[in-house]
CSV table of N, CA and C in Angstrom, one decimal:
chain,number,residue,atom,x,y,z
A,29,MET,N,12.5,19.1,9.5
A,29,MET,CA,11.4,18.7,10.4
A,29,MET,C,10.5,17.6,9.6
A,30,ALA,N,9.7,16.6,10.0
A,30,ALA,CA,8.8,15.9,9.4
A,30,ALA,C,7.7,16.5,9.6
A,31,THR,N,6.7,16.2,8.4
A,31,THR,CA,5.5,16.6,8.5
A,31,THR,C,4.7,15.6,9.4
A,32,PRO,N,3.8,16.6,10.5
A,32,PRO,CA,3.2,15.6,11.6
A,32,PRO,C,1.9,15.0,10.7
A,33,LEU,N,1.5,13.9,11.5
A,33,LEU,CA,0.3,13.0,11.1
A,33,LEU,C,-0.7,13.7,10.6
A,34,GLY,N,-1.2,13.7,9.6
A,34,GLY,CA,-2.7,14.1,9.7
A,34,GLY,C,-2.5,15.5,8.4
A,35,TRP,N,-1.5,15.9,8.4
A,35,TRP,CA,-0.9,17.0,7.7
A,35,TRP,C,-0.5,16.4,6.2
A,36,SER,N,-0.6,17.1,5.4
A,36,SER,CA,-0.5,16.7,4.1
A,36,SER,C,0.6,17.8,3.8
A,37,GLN,N,2.0,17.3,2.6
A,37,GLN,CA,2.8,18.1,2.3
A,37,GLN,C,2.1,19.0,1.5
A,38,GLY,N,1.3,19.2,0.5
A,38,GLY,CA,0.4,19.8,-0.5
A,38,GLY,C,-0.7,20.5,0.0
A,39,GLY,N,-0.9,20.7,1.3
A,39,GLY,CA,-2.0,21.2,1.8
A,39,GLY,C,-1.9,22.9,1.6
A,40,SER,N,-3.0,23.4,2.1
A,40,SER,CA,-3.3,24.6,1.8
A,40,SER,C,-2.1,25.9,2.3
A,41,GLY,N,-1.7,26.7,1.7
A,41,GLY,CA,-0.7,27.5,2.0
A,41,GLY,C,-0.7,27.9,3.2
A,42,SER,N,-1.6,28.4,3.7
A,42,SER,CA,-1.6,28.8,5.4
A,42,SER,C,-1.3,28.1,6.2
A,43,VAL,N,-2.1,26.8,6.0
A,43,VAL,CA,-1.7,26.0,7.5
A,43,VAL,C,-0.2,25.8,6.9
A,44,CYS,N,0.5,25.3,6.0
A,44,CYS,CA,1.9,25.1,5.8
A,44,CYS,C,2.8,26.5,6.4
A,45,LEU,N,2.3,27.8,6.0
A,45,LEU,CA,2.7,28.7,6.3
A,45,LEU,C,2.9,28.6,8.1
A,46,ALA,N,1.8,28.5,8.6
A,46,ALA,CA,1.7,28.4,10.1
A,46,ALA,C,2.3,27.2,10.7
A,47,PHE,N,2.8,25.9,9.9
A,47,PHE,CA,3.3,24.8,10.6
A,47,PHE,C,4.7,25.2,10.4
A,48,ASP,N,5.1,26.1,9.2
A,48,ASP,CA,6.6,26.6,9.3
A,48,ASP,C,6.8,27.9,10.5
A,49,GLN,N,6.0,28.6,10.6
A,49,GLN,CA,6.3,29.5,11.5
A,49,GLN,C,6.3,28.9,13.1
A,50,LEU,N,5.4,27.9,13.1
A,50,LEU,CA,5.4,27.0,14.5
A,50,LEU,C,7.0,26.4,14.8
A,51,ARG,N,7.0,25.5,13.5
A,51,ARG,CA,8.5,25.1,13.6
A,51,ARG,C,9.6,26.1,13.8
A,52,ASP,N,9.6,27.3,13.6
A,52,ASP,CA,10.7,28.1,13.4
A,52,ASP,C,10.6,28.5,15.3
A,53,VAL,N,9.4,28.8,15.6
A,53,VAL,CA,9.1,29.0,17.1
A,53,VAL,C,9.9,27.9,17.9
A,54,ILE,N,9.4,27.0,17.5
A,54,ILE,CA,10.0,25.6,18.4
A,54,ILE,C,11.4,25.3,18.4
A,55,GLU,N,11.9,25.9,17.2
A,55,GLU,CA,13.4,25.7,16.7
A,55,GLU,C,14.0,26.8,17.5
A,56,SER,N,13.7,27.6,17.7
A,56,SER,CA,14.2,29.0,18.4
A,56,SER,C,14.2,28.8,20.0
A,57,GLN,N,12.8,28.3,20.3
A,57,GLN,CA,12.7,27.9,21.6
A,57,GLN,C,13.5,26.8,22.0
A,58,GLU,N,14.0,25.9,21.4
A,58,GLU,CA,14.8,24.8,21.8
A,58,GLU,C,16.2,25.3,21.9
A,59,GLU,N,16.3,26.3,21.1
A,59,GLU,CA,17.7,27.2,20.8
A,59,GLU,C,18.0,27.8,22.1
A,60,LEU,N,16.7,28.4,22.7
A,60,LEU,CA,17.2,29.4,23.8
A,60,LEU,C,17.2,28.4,25.0
A,61,ILE,N,16.5,27.1,24.7
A,61,ILE,CA,16.4,26.3,26.1
A,61,ILE,C,18.0,26.0,26.3
A,62,HIS,N,18.4,25.6,25.0
A,62,HIS,CA,19.9,25.3,24.8
A,62,HIS,C,21.0,26.3,25.6
A,63,GLN,N,20.5,27.5,25.4
A,63,GLN,CA,21.4,28.5,25.6
A,63,GLN,C,21.2,28.9,27.3
A,64,LEU,N,20.0,28.7,27.7
A,64,LEU,CA,19.6,29.1,29.1
A,64,LEU,C,20.1,27.5,29.9
A,65,ARG,N,20.5,26.4,29.1
A,65,ARG,CA,21.1,25.6,30.0
A,65,ARG,C,22.3,25.6,30.3
A,66,ASN,N,22.9,26.4,29.3
A,66,ASN,CA,24.6,26.3,29.2
A,66,ASN,C,24.7,27.6,30.5
A,67,VAL,N,23.9,28.7,30.4
A,67,VAL,CA,24.0,29.6,30.9
A,67,VAL,C,23.7,29.0,32.7
A,68,MET,N,22.7,28.4,32.9
A,68,MET,CA,22.5,27.3,34.3
A,68,MET,C,23.6,26.7,34.6
A,69,VAL,N,24.5,25.9,33.5
A,69,VAL,CA,25.7,25.3,33.7
A,69,VAL,C,26.8,26.0,34.5
A,70,LEU,N,27.2,27.1,33.8
A,70,LEU,CA,27.9,28.2,34.1
A,70,LEU,C,27.7,28.9,35.6
A,71,GLN,N,26.3,28.8,35.5
A,71,GLN,CA,26.2,29.6,36.9
A,71,GLN,C,26.3,28.6,38.4
A,72,ASP,N,26.0,27.3,37.8
A,72,ASP,CA,26.4,26.3,39.0
A,72,ASP,C,27.8,26.3,39.4
A,73,GLU,N,28.5,26.2,38.0
A,73,GLU,CA,30.0,26.7,38.2
A,73,GLU,C,30.3,27.8,38.8
A,74,ASN,N,30.2,28.8,38.3
A,74,ASN,CA,30.4,29.9,38.9
A,74,ASN,C,30.0,30.6,40.5
A,75,PHE,N,28.7,30.1,40.6
A,75,PHE,CA,27.8,30.8,42.2
A,75,PHE,C,28.1,29.7,42.8
A,76,VAL,N,27.8,30.2,44.5
A,76,VAL,CA,27.9,29.4,45.5
A,76,VAL,C,26.3,29.2,45.8
A,77,SER,N,26.0,28.3,47.0
A,77,SER,CA,24.6,28.1,47.5
A,77,SER,C,24.6,29.4,48.4
A,78,LYS,N,23.4,29.4,48.9
A,78,LYS,CA,23.0,30.6,50.1
A,78,LYS,C,23.7,29.9,51.1
A,79,GLU,N,23.6,28.8,51.3
A,79,GLU,CA,24.5,28.4,53.0
A,79,GLU,C,25.8,28.5,52.6
A,80,GLU,N,26.6,28.4,51.5
A,80,GLU,CA,28.3,28.9,51.5
A,80,GLU,C,28.5,30.0,51.7
A,81,PHE,N,27.4,30.9,50.8
A,81,PHE,CA,27.6,32.3,51.0
A,81,PHE,C,27.5,32.9,52.4
A,82,GLN,N,26.5,32.5,52.9
A,82,GLN,CA,26.2,32.9,54.5
A,82,GLN,C,27.3,32.5,55.4
A,83,GLU,N,28.1,31.4,55.1
A,83,GLU,CA,29.0,30.6,55.7
A,83,GLU,C,30.4,31.7,55.7
A,84,VAL,N,30.7,31.7,54.4
A,84,VAL,CA,31.8,32.6,53.9
A,84,VAL,C,31.5,34.1,54.7
A,85,GLU,N,30.5,34.4,54.6
A,85,GLU,CA,29.9,36.0,55.1
A,85,GLU,C,30.3,35.9,56.6
A,86,LYS,N,29.9,34.9,57.4
A,86,LYS,CA,30.2,35.1,58.6
A,86,LYS,C,31.6,34.8,59.0
A,87,LYS,N,32.6,33.9,58.3
A,87,LYS,CA,33.8,34.1,58.4
A,87,LYS,C,34.5,35.5,58.3
A,88,LEU,N,33.9,36.4,57.3
A,88,LEU,CA,34.5,37.7,56.9
A,88,LEU,C,34.2,38.5,58.0
A,89,VAL,N,33.0,38.3,58.7
A,89,VAL,CA,32.7,39.1,59.7
A,89,VAL,C,33.6,38.8,61.3
A,90,GLU,N,33.9,37.5,61.2
A,90,GLU,CA,34.6,37.1,62.4
A,90,GLU,C,36.0,37.6,61.9
A,91,GLU,N,36.5,37.6,60.8
A,91,GLU,CA,38.1,37.8,60.5
A,91,GLU,C,38.2,39.6,60.4
A,92,LYS,N,37.2,40.1,60.3
A,92,LYS,CA,36.9,41.6,60.4
A,92,LYS,C,37.2,41.8,61.7
A,93,ALA,N,36.6,41.4,63.0
A,93,ALA,CA,36.6,41.5,64.2
A,93,ALA,C,38.0,41.4,64.7
A,94,ALA,N,38.5,40.0,64.2
A,94,ALA,CA,39.7,39.5,64.9
A,94,ALA,C,40.9,40.7,64.6
A,95,HIS,N,40.2,41.0,62.7
A,95,HIS,CA,41.5,42.1,62.5
A,95,HIS,C,41.3,43.7,63.6
A,96,ALA,N,40.1,43.9,63.6
A,96,ALA,CA,40.3,45.2,64.4
A,96,ALA,C,40.9,45.1,66.0
A,97,LYS,N,40.7,43.7,66.6
A,97,LYS,CA,41.4,43.3,67.8
A,97,LYS,C,43.0,43.5,67.5
A,98,THR,N,43.5,42.7,66.6
A,98,THR,CA,44.8,42.9,66.4
A,98,THR,C,45.3,44.3,66.3
A,99,LYS,N,44.3,44.9,65.6
A,99,LYS,CA,44.7,46.3,65.1
A,99,LYS,C,45.0,47.4,66.2
A,100,ALA,N,43.9,47.0,67.0
A,100,ALA,CA,43.9,47.8,68.5
A,100,ALA,C,45.1,47.4,69.4
A,101,LEU,N,45.5,45.9,69.0
A,101,LEU,CA,46.5,45.5,70.0
A,101,LEU,C,48.0,45.8,69.4
A,102,LEU,N,47.8,46.0,68.1
A,102,LEU,CA,49.1,46.6,67.8
A,102,LEU,C,49.2,48.0,67.7
A,103,ALA,N,48.2,48.7,68.1
A,103,ALA,CA,48.2,49.9,68.4
A,103,ALA,C,48.5,50.3,70.0
A,104,LYS,N,48.1,49.7,70.5
A,104,LYS,CA,48.3,49.7,72.0
A,104,LYS,C,50.1,49.2,72.5
A,105,GLU,N,50.4,48.1,71.4
A,105,GLU,CA,51.8,47.8,71.2
A,105,GLU,C,52.9,48.8,71.0
A,106,GLU,N,52.5,49.3,70.0
A,106,GLU,CA,53.1,50.4,69.3
A,106,GLU,C,53.4,51.6,70.1
A,107,GLU,N,52.5,52.0,71.1
A,107,GLU,CA,52.3,53.2,72.0
A,107,GLU,C,53.2,52.6,73.2
A,108,LYS,N,53.3,51.3,73.5
A,108,LYS,CA,54.6,50.9,74.5
A,108,LYS,C,56.0,50.9,73.8
A,109,LEU,N,55.9,50.6,72.6
A,109,LEU,CA,57.5,50.5,71.9
A,109,LEU,C,57.9,52.2,72.0
A,110,GLN,N,57.1,53.0,71.4
A,110,GLN,CA,57.3,54.6,71.5
A,110,GLN,C,57.7,55.1,72.9
A,111,PHE,N,57.0,54.5,73.7
A,111,PHE,CA,57.3,55.1,75.1
A,111,PHE,C,58.9,54.3,75.4
A,112,ALA,N,59.0,53.1,75.1
A,112,ALA,CA,60.1,52.6,75.4
A,112,ALA,C,61.4,53.3,74.8
A,113,LEU,N,61.2,53.5,73.5
A,113,LEU,CA,62.2,54.0,72.8
A,113,LEU,C,62.4,55.7,73.2
A,114,GLY,N,61.5,56.4,74.0
A,114,GLY,CA,61.8,57.7,74.4
A,114,GLY,C,62.4,57.1,75.6
A,115,GLU,N,62.4,56.3,76.4
A,115,GLU,CA,63.0,56.0,77.7
A,115,GLU,C,64.3,55.5,77.5
A,116,VAL,N,64.8,55.0,76.3
A,116,VAL,CA,65.9,54.3,75.6
A,116,VAL,C,66.7,55.5,75.3
A,117,GLU,N,65.9,56.6,74.8
A,117,GLU,CA,66.8,58.0,74.3
A,117,GLU,C,67.4,58.7,75.2
A,118,LEU,N,66.3,58.8,76.6
A,118,LEU,CA,66.9,59.2,77.8
A,118,LEU,C,67.9,58.9,78.5
A,119,LEU,N,67.9,57.5,78.3
A,119,LEU,CA,68.9,57.0,79.1
A,119,LEU,C,70.3,56.8,78.3
A,120,TYR,N,70.0,57.2,77.2
A,120,TYR,CA,71.3,57.1,76.1
A,120,TYR,C,71.9,58.7,76.4
A,121,LYS,N,71.1,59.6,76.6
A,121,LYS,CA,71.4,60.8,76.8
A,121,LYS,C,72.1,61.0,78.1
A,122,GLN,N,71.5,60.3,79.1
A,122,GLN,CA,72.2,60.2,80.2
A,122,GLN,C,73.5,59.4,80.5
A,123,LEU,N,73.4,58.8,79.5
A,123,LEU,CA,74.7,57.8,79.6
A,123,LEU,C,75.9,58.7,78.9
A,124,GLU,N,75.8,59.4,78.1
A,124,GLU,CA,76.4,60.3,77.4
A,124,GLU,C,76.9,61.4,78.5
A,125,LYS,N,76.2,62.0,78.9
A,125,LYS,CA,76.6,62.8,80.2
A,125,LYS,C,77.6,62.3,81.2
A,126,GLU,N,77.3,60.9,81.5
A,126,GLU,CA,78.1,60.8,82.5
A,126,GLU,C,79.3,59.9,81.9
A,127,LYS,N,79.4,59.4,80.9
A,127,LYS,CA,80.7,59.2,80.2
A,127,LYS,C,81.4,60.7,80.0
A,128,LEU,N,81.0,61.6,79.6
A,128,LEU,CA,81.6,62.9,79.6
A,128,LEU,C,82.2,63.1,80.8
A,129,ALA,N,81.4,63.4,81.9
A,129,ALA,CA,81.8,63.4,83.2
A,129,ALA,C,82.8,62.3,83.6
A,130,PHE,N,83.2,61.2,83.1
A,130,PHE,CA,83.8,60.0,83.8
A,130,PHE,C,85.2,60.4,82.8
A,131,GLU,N,84.7,60.7,81.6
A,131,GLU,CA,86.1,61.1,80.9
A,131,GLU,C,86.9,62.2,81.7
A,132,LYS,N,86.3,63.4,82.0
A,132,LYS,CA,86.8,64.5,82.6
A,132,LYS,C,87.5,64.2,83.9
A,133,ALA,N,86.7,63.3,84.5
A,133,ALA,CA,87.1,62.8,86.1
A,133,ALA,C,88.4,62.3,85.5
A,134,LEU,N,88.6,61.4,84.6
A,134,LEU,CA,89.7,60.6,84.6
A,134,LEU,C,90.6,61.1,83.9
A,135,SER,N,90.7,62.1,83.2
A,135,SER,CA,91.7,63.4,82.6
A,135,SER,C,92.4,63.6,83.7
A,136,SER,N,91.3,64.3,84.8
A,136,SER,CA,91.8,65.0,86.0
A,136,SER,C,92.6,64.3,86.9
A,137,VAL,N,92.5,63.0,87.2
A,137,VAL,CA,93.2,61.9,88.0
A,137,VAL,C,94.4,61.7,87.1
A,138,LYS,N,94.3,61.4,85.8
A,138,LYS,CA,95.6,61.2,85.1
A,138,LYS,C,96.8,62.5,85.2
A,139,SER,N,95.8,63.8,85.0
A,139,SER,CA,96.8,64.7,85.4
A,139,SER,C,97.6,64.6,86.7
A,140,ARG,N,96.6,64.4,87.7
A,140,ARG,CA,96.9,64.5,89.1
A,140,ARG,C,98.1,63.4,89.2
A,141,VAL,N,97.9,62.3,88.7
A,141,VAL,CA,98.6,60.7,88.6
A,141,VAL,C,100.3,61.5,88.3
A,142,LEU,N,100.1,62.2,87.0
A,142,LEU,CA,101.3,62.7,86.4
A,142,LEU,C,102.0,63.6,87.2
A,143,GLN,N,101.6,64.2,87.6
A,143,GLN,CA,102.0,65.5,88.7
A,143,GLN,C,102.7,64.7,90.1
A,144,GLU,N,101.9,64.0,90.4
A,144,GLU,CA,102.3,63.2,91.7
A,144,GLU,C,103.5,62.3,91.3
A,145,SER,N,103.9,61.7,90.2
A,145,SER,CA,104.6,61.0,89.9
A,145,SER,C,105.9,61.7,89.5
A,146,SER,N,105.8,62.9,89.1
A,146,SER,CA,106.9,63.9,88.6
A,146,SER,C,107.3,64.6,90.1
A,147,LYS,N,106.5,64.6,91.0
A,147,LYS,CA,106.9,64.8,92.6
A,147,LYS,C,107.9,64.0,93.2
A,148,LYS,N,107.5,62.6,92.5
A,148,LYS,CA,108.0,61.4,93.2
A,148,LYS,C,109.1,61.1,92.9
A,149,ASP,N,109.6,61.5,91.3
A,149,ASP,CA,110.5,61.4,90.9
A,149,ASP,C,111.4,62.6,91.3
A,150,GLN,N,111.1,63.7,91.6
A,150,GLN,CA,111.8,64.6,92.3
A,150,GLN,C,112.4,64.4,93.6
A,151,LEU,N,111.4,63.9,94.2
A,151,LEU,CA,111.7,63.5,95.6
A,151,LEU,C,112.7,62.6,95.7
A,152,ILE,N,112.9,61.6,94.5
A,152,ILE,CA,113.4,60.5,94.6
A,152,ILE,C,115.1,60.8,94.4
A,153,THR,N,115.3,62.2,93.2
A,153,THR,CA,116.2,62.6,93.1
A,153,THR,C,117.3,63.6,94.1
A,154,LYS,N,116.2,64.1,94.8
A,154,LYS,CA,116.7,64.7,96.2
A,154,LYS,C,117.4,63.8,96.9
A,155,CYS,N,116.4,62.7,97.3
A,155,CYS,CA,116.9,61.8,98.3
A,155,CYS,C,118.7,61.4,97.8
A,156,ASN,N,118.3,61.0,96.5
A,156,ASN,CA,119.8,60.7,96.0
A,156,ASN,C,120.8,61.3,95.9
A,157,VAL,N,120.6,62.8,96.2
A,157,VAL,CA,121.7,63.6,96.1
A,157,VAL,C,121.9,64.0,97.6
A,158,LEU,N,120.8,63.7,98.5
A,158,LEU,CA,121.1,63.8,100.2
A,158,LEU,C,122.3,62.7,100.7
A,159,GLU,N,121.5,61.6,99.9
A,159,GLU,CA,122.3,60.4,100.4
A,159,GLU,C,123.7,60.5,100.1
A,160,GLU,N,124.0,61.1,98.6
A,160,GLU,CA,125.4,61.5,98.0
A,160,GLU,C,126.3,62.3,99.1
A,161,ILE,N,125.6,63.2,99.6
A,161,ILE,CA,125.9,64.4,100.5
A,161,ILE,C,126.5,63.5,101.7
A,162,ARG,N,125.5,63.0,102.3
A,162,ARG,CA,125.8,62.2,103.7
A,162,ARG,C,126.9,61.2,103.4
A,163,ARG,N,126.6,60.4,102.4
A,163,ARG,CA,127.7,59.6,102.2
A,163,ARG,C,129.5,60.2,102.0
A,164,ARG,N,129.5,61.5,101.3
A,164,ARG,CA,130.4,62.5,101.3
A,164,ARG,C,130.7,62.8,102.6
A,165,GLN,N,129.9,63.3,103.3
A,165,GLN,CA,130.6,64.1,104.7
A,165,GLN,C,130.7,62.8,105.6
A,166,TRP,N,130.1,61.6,105.5
A,166,TRP,CA,130.8,60.4,106.2
A,166,TRP,C,132.2,60.1,105.8
A,167,ILE,N,132.4,60.2,104.7
A,167,ILE,CA,134.0,59.9,104.3
A,167,ILE,C,134.8,61.1,104.6
A,168,LEU,N,134.3,62.0,104.7
A,168,LEU,CA,135.1,63.6,105.2
A,168,LEU,C,135.4,63.4,106.6
A,169,TRP,N,134.1,63.1,107.4
A,169,TRP,CA,134.3,62.8,108.9
A,169,TRP,C,135.0,61.9,109.2
A,170,ASN,N,135.0,60.7,108.4
A,170,ASN,CA,135.8,59.6,108.9
A,170,ASN,C,137.3,59.7,108.7
A,171,TRP,N,137.7,60.3,107.6
A,171,TRP,CA,139.0,60.8,107.2
A,171,TRP,C,139.6,62.0,108.4
A,172,SER,N,138.8,62.9,108.5
A,172,SER,CA,139.0,63.9,109.6
A,172,SER,C,139.2,63.0,111.0
A,173,TYR,N,138.3,62.2,111.6
A,173,TYR,CA,138.7,61.6,112.6
A,173,TYR,C,139.8,60.6,112.7
A,174,ARG,N,140.0,60.0,111.6
A,174,ARG,CA,141.0,59.3,111.4
A,174,ARG,C,142.7,60.4,111.8
A,175,TRP,N,142.6,61.4,110.7
A,175,TRP,CA,143.8,62.2,111.0
A,175,TRP,C,143.9,62.7,112.1
A,176,LEU,N,142.8,63.6,112.7
A,176,LEU,CA,142.5,63.7,114.1
A,176,LEU,C,143.3,62.9,115.2
A,177,LEU,N,143.0,61.4,115.1
A,177,LEU,CA,143.2,60.5,115.9
A,177,LEU,C,144.9,60.4,115.8
A,178,ALA,N,145.0,60.2,114.7
A,178,ALA,CA,146.7,59.9,114.1
A,178,ALA,C,147.1,61.4,114.6
A,179,THR,N,146.9,62.4,114.8
A,179,THR,CA,147.6,63.2,115.4
A,179,THR,C,147.6,63.1,116.4
A,180,ILE,N,146.6,63.2,116.9
A,180,ILE,CA,146.7,62.7,118.6
A,180,ILE,C,147.4,61.7,119.1
A,181,LEU,N,147.4,60.8,118.4
A,181,LEU,CA,148.2,59.5,118.6
A,181,LEU,C,149.7,59.1,118.6
A,182,PHE,N,150.1,60.0,117.6
A,182,PHE,CA,151.3,60.1,117.0
A,182,PHE,C,152.1,61.4,117.4
A,183,ARG,N,151.6,62.1,118.4
A,183,ARG,CA,152.2,63.3,118.7
A,183,ARG,C,153.0,63.1,120.0
A,184,PRO,N,154.2,63.5,120.2
A,184,PRO,CA,154.9,62.9,121.5
A,184,PRO,C,154.1,63.6,122.7
A,185,ARG,N,153.3,62.6,123.1
A,185,ARG,CA,152.8,62.8,124.5
A,185,ARG,C,152.9,61.2,125.2
A,186,SER,N,152.1,61.4,126.5
A,186,SER,CA,152.0,60.2,126.9
A,186,SER,C,150.9,59.4,126.4
A,187,LEU,N,151.0,58.2,126.5
A,187,LEU,CA,149.9,57.2,125.9
A,187,LEU,C,148.6,57.3,126.6
A,188,GLY,N,148.4,57.7,128.1
A,188,GLY,CA,147.1,57.9,128.6
A,188,GLY,C,146.7,59.2,128.0
A,189,ALA,N,147.4,60.2,127.9
A,189,ALA,CA,146.9,61.6,127.7
A,189,ALA,C,146.3,61.6,126.4
A,190,SER,N,147.1,60.8,125.4
A,190,SER,CA,146.5,60.8,124.0
A,190,SER,C,145.4,59.9,123.8
A,191,ILE,N,145.2,59.2,124.6
A,191,ILE,CA,143.9,58.2,124.6
A,191,ILE,C,142.5,58.9,125.4
A,192,SER,N,143.2,59.8,126.2
A,192,SER,CA,142.3,60.4,127.2
A,192,SER,C,141.6,61.6,126.0
A,193,LEU,N,142.4,62.3,125.3
A,193,LEU,CA,142.2,63.7,124.2
A,193,LEU,C,141.3,62.8,123.1
A,194,ALA,N,141.6,61.8,122.8
A,194,ALA,CA,140.8,61.0,121.6
A,194,ALA,C,139.5,60.6,121.8
A,195,LEU,N,139.3,60.2,123.3
A,195,LEU,CA,138.0,59.9,123.7
A,195,LEU,C,136.8,61.1,124.3
A,196,ASP,N,137.8,62.1,124.4
A,196,ASP,CA,136.9,63.2,124.6
A,196,ASP,C,136.4,63.7,123.5
A,197,TRP,N,137.2,64.0,122.6
A,197,TRP,CA,137.2,64.5,121.3
A,197,TRP,C,135.7,63.8,120.6
A,198,LYS,N,135.9,62.6,120.9
A,198,LYS,CA,134.8,61.3,120.4
A,198,LYS,C,133.3,61.9,121.1
A,199,LEU,N,133.4,61.8,122.3
A,199,LEU,CA,132.3,62.4,123.1
A,199,LEU,C,131.9,63.4,122.8
A,200,ARG,N,132.5,64.5,122.3
A,200,ARG,CA,132.3,65.9,122.1
A,200,ARG,C,131.1,65.8,120.7
A,201,ASN,N,131.7,65.0,119.9
A,201,ASN,CA,131.2,65.1,118.5
A,201,ASN,C,130.2,64.1,118.2
C-alpha cells in the first residue's frame, strides 16, 4: 500500500506502526466485506423472498387440505369397497349352496331318467314278446281254422250242412 500524502516514510515509529495497523485493519475489513458479499450472493441464490415463501406456504396449506379431503374420500370409498366385497362373499357362498343343490337335483333327475329308461326298455321288450306271442297265436289259430274248415268241407256231408257248420263255428269264436 502507498504512503498517504503528508506522511513520510521515515517518520516516527509510532506513526508508522499505527499506519501499518490501520492498513492491516482496512485490509482485513476489505477481506471481510468480500466474504460477506460472497455470502450475500450465495444467500440470494439459495434463499427465496418472503412473498415467494408465503405463496409456497399457502400452496402447501391448500395441498394439505386437498390431501386430507382425498384421504377422507379414500376412506369412504374403501368402506364401500369392503361392504361390496362382503356382499360378493355372501353371494358367492349362496351361489355355492345353490350349485350343490342343483347338482344334487340334477343327479336325482339323471337317476330317475335312467330308471325310466330302463323301465321303458323293459316295456318295449315285453311288448315285443307279447307281439311275438300274438303273432304265433294268430298263425296257430289261422292254421286251426283252416284245418277245421278243411275237415268240415271235405267230410262227406252235404255242401249246405258243411257251410252252415263252418259259419256257426266262426261266429262262436
